[in-house]
Coordinates of C-alpha atoms in Angstrom, one line a residue:
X1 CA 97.6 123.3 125.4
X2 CA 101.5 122.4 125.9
X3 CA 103.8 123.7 122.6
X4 CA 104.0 120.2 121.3
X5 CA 100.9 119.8 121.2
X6 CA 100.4 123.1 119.0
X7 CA 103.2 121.7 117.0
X8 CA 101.2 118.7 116.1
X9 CA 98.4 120.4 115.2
X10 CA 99.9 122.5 113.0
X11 CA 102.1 119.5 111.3
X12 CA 98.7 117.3 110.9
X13 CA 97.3 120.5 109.5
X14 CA 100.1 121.0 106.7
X15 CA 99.9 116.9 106.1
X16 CA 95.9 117.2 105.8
X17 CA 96.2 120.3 103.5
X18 CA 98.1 118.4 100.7
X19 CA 94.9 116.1 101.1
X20 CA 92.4 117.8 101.0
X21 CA 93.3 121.5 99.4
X22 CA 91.5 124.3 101.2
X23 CA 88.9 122.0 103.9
X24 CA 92.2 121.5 106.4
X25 CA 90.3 123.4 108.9
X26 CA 87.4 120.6 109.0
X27 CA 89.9 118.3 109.7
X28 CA 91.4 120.3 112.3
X29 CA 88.1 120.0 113.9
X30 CA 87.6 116.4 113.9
X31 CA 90.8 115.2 114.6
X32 CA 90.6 117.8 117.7
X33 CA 87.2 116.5 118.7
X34 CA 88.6 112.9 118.4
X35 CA 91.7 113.2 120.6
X36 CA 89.9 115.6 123.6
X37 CA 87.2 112.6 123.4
X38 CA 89.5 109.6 124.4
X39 CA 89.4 108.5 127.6
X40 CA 92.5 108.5 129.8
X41 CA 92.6 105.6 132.6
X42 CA 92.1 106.8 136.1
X43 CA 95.8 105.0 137.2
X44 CA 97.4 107.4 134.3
X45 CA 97.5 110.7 135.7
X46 CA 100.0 111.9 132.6
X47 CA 99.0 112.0 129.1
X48 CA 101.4 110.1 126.6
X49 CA 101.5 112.5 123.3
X50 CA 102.3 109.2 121.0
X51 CA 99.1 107.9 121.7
X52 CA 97.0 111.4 121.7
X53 CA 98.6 111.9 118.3
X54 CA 97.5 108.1 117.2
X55 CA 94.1 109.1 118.3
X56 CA 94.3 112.4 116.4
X57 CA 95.1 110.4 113.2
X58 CA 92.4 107.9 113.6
X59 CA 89.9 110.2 114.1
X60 CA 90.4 112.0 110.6
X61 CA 91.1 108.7 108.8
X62 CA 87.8 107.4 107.8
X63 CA 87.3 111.2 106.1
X64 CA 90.6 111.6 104.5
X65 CA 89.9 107.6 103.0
X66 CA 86.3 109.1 102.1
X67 CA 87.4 112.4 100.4
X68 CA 89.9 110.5 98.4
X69 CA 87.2 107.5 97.5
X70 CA 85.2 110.8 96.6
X71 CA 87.1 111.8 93.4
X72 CA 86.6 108.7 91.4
X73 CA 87.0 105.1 91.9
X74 CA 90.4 104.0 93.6
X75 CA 92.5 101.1 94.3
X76 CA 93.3 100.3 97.8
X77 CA 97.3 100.7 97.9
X78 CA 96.5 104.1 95.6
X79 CA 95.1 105.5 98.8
X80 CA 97.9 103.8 100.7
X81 CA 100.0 105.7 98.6
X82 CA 98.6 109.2 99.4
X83 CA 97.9 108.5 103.0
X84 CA 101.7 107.9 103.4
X85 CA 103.0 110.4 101.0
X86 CA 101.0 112.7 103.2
X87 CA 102.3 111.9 106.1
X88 CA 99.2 110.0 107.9
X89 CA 101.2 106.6 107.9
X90 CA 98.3 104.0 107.5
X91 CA 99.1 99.8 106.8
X92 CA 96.9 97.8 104.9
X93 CA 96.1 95.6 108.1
X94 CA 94.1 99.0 109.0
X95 CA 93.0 100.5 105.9
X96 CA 91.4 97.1 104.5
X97 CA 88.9 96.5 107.7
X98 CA 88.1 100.2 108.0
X99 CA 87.1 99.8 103.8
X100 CA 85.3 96.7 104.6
X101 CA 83.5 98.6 107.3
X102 CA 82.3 101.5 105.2
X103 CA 80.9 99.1 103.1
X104 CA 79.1 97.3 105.3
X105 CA 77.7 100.3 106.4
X106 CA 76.9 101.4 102.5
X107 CA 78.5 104.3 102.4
X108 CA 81.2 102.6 99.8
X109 CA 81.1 100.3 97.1
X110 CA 83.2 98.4 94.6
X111 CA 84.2 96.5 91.1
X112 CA 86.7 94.4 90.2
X113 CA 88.6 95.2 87.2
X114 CA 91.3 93.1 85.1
X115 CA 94.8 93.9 85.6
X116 CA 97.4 93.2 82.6
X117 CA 99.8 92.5 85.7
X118 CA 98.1 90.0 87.8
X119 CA 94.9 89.6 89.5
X120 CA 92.0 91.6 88.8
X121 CA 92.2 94.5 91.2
X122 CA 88.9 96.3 93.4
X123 CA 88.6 99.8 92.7
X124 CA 86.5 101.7 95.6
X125 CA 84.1 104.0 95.1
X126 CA 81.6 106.3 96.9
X127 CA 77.8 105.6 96.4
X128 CA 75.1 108.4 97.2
X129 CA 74.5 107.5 100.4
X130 CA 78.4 107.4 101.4
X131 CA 78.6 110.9 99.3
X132 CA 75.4 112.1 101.7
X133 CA 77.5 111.0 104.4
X134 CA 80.8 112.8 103.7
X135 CA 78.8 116.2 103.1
X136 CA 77.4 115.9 106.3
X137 CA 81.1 115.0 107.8
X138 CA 82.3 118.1 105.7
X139 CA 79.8 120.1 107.2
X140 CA 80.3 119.0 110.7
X141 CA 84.5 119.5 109.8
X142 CA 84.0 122.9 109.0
X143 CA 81.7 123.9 112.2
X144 CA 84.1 122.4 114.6
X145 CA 87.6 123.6 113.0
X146 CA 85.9 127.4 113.6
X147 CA 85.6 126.6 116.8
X148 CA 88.6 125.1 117.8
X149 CA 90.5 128.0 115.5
X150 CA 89.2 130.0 118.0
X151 CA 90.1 128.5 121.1
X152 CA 93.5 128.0 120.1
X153 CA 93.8 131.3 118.6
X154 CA 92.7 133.1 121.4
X155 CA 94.9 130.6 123.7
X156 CA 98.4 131.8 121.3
X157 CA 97.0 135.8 121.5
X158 CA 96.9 135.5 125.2
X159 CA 100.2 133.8 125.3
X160 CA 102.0 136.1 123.3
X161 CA 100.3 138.9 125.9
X162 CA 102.2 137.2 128.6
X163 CA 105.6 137.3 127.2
X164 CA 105.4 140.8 126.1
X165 CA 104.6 141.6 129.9
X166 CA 107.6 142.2 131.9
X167 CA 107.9 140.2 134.9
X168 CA 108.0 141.8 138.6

């Protein structure tokens, strides 16, 4: 793993930590799991790190959307709003389909409620099934963060080995 990409990890970690408090390491996991998964084109022999760190935020969006759905009910540009003030830059031409999605799937839910300042506005909200769902995700996070915490640990132990080595 190239220094960059050790940088990114550890600047999507500090973004996801203001997220989600102590659980960064499950999102460590996923969004590692997400970005070794994608498929690179036979023609490309060189990886672009733009688009592995696109994939990388991506992967962990649906959970971040989830674990902020998962305190209480929320308004759609609230979660803009704490996507982008930590850092995962998301548009509403990509957070409104992936919402629309999750409740298809019935894993979210939602109510309308009058606004004083326009239209009535839809507050999102979690139902049993989509709180099922993010356990299981949670759990899943936290399995594959260990493991990829140890990979890259043991990848930066053997690295600094190497440099305190003299060279012949």
């Amino acid at each position: 793993m190239g220094y960059s990409t050790l940088d990114t990890h550890h600047s999507v970690l500090d973004t996801l930590n203001s997220i989600l408090g102590t659980h960064h390491s499950v999102l460590l996991k996923f969004f590692t799991a997400m970005t070794f998964n994608q498929k690179i084109s036979k023609h490309d022999n060189s990886m672009n790190i733009e688009n592995a760190q696109v994939q990388m935020r991506k992967g962990i969006l649906e959970f971040c959307i989830m674990h902020i759905i998962s305190r209480g009910e929320v308004y759609a540009s609230d979660m803009l709003d704490e996507l982008t003030s930590a850092k995962i830059m998301v548009v509403e031409g990509t957070l409104y389909p992936l919402l629309t999605r999750l409740k298809n799937s019935g894993l979210l839910d939602y109510k309308w409620v009058e606004s004083s300042s326009g239209p009535p506005r839809k507050y999102y909200i979690l139902t049993d099934m989509g709180k099922q769902f993010l356990d299981e995700m949670q759990q899943t996070w936290v399995e594959l963060s260990d493991s990829v915490n140890t990979i890259v640990l043991k990848t930066q132990d053997l690295g600094a080995k190497n440099e305190q080595q003299p060279t012949k």
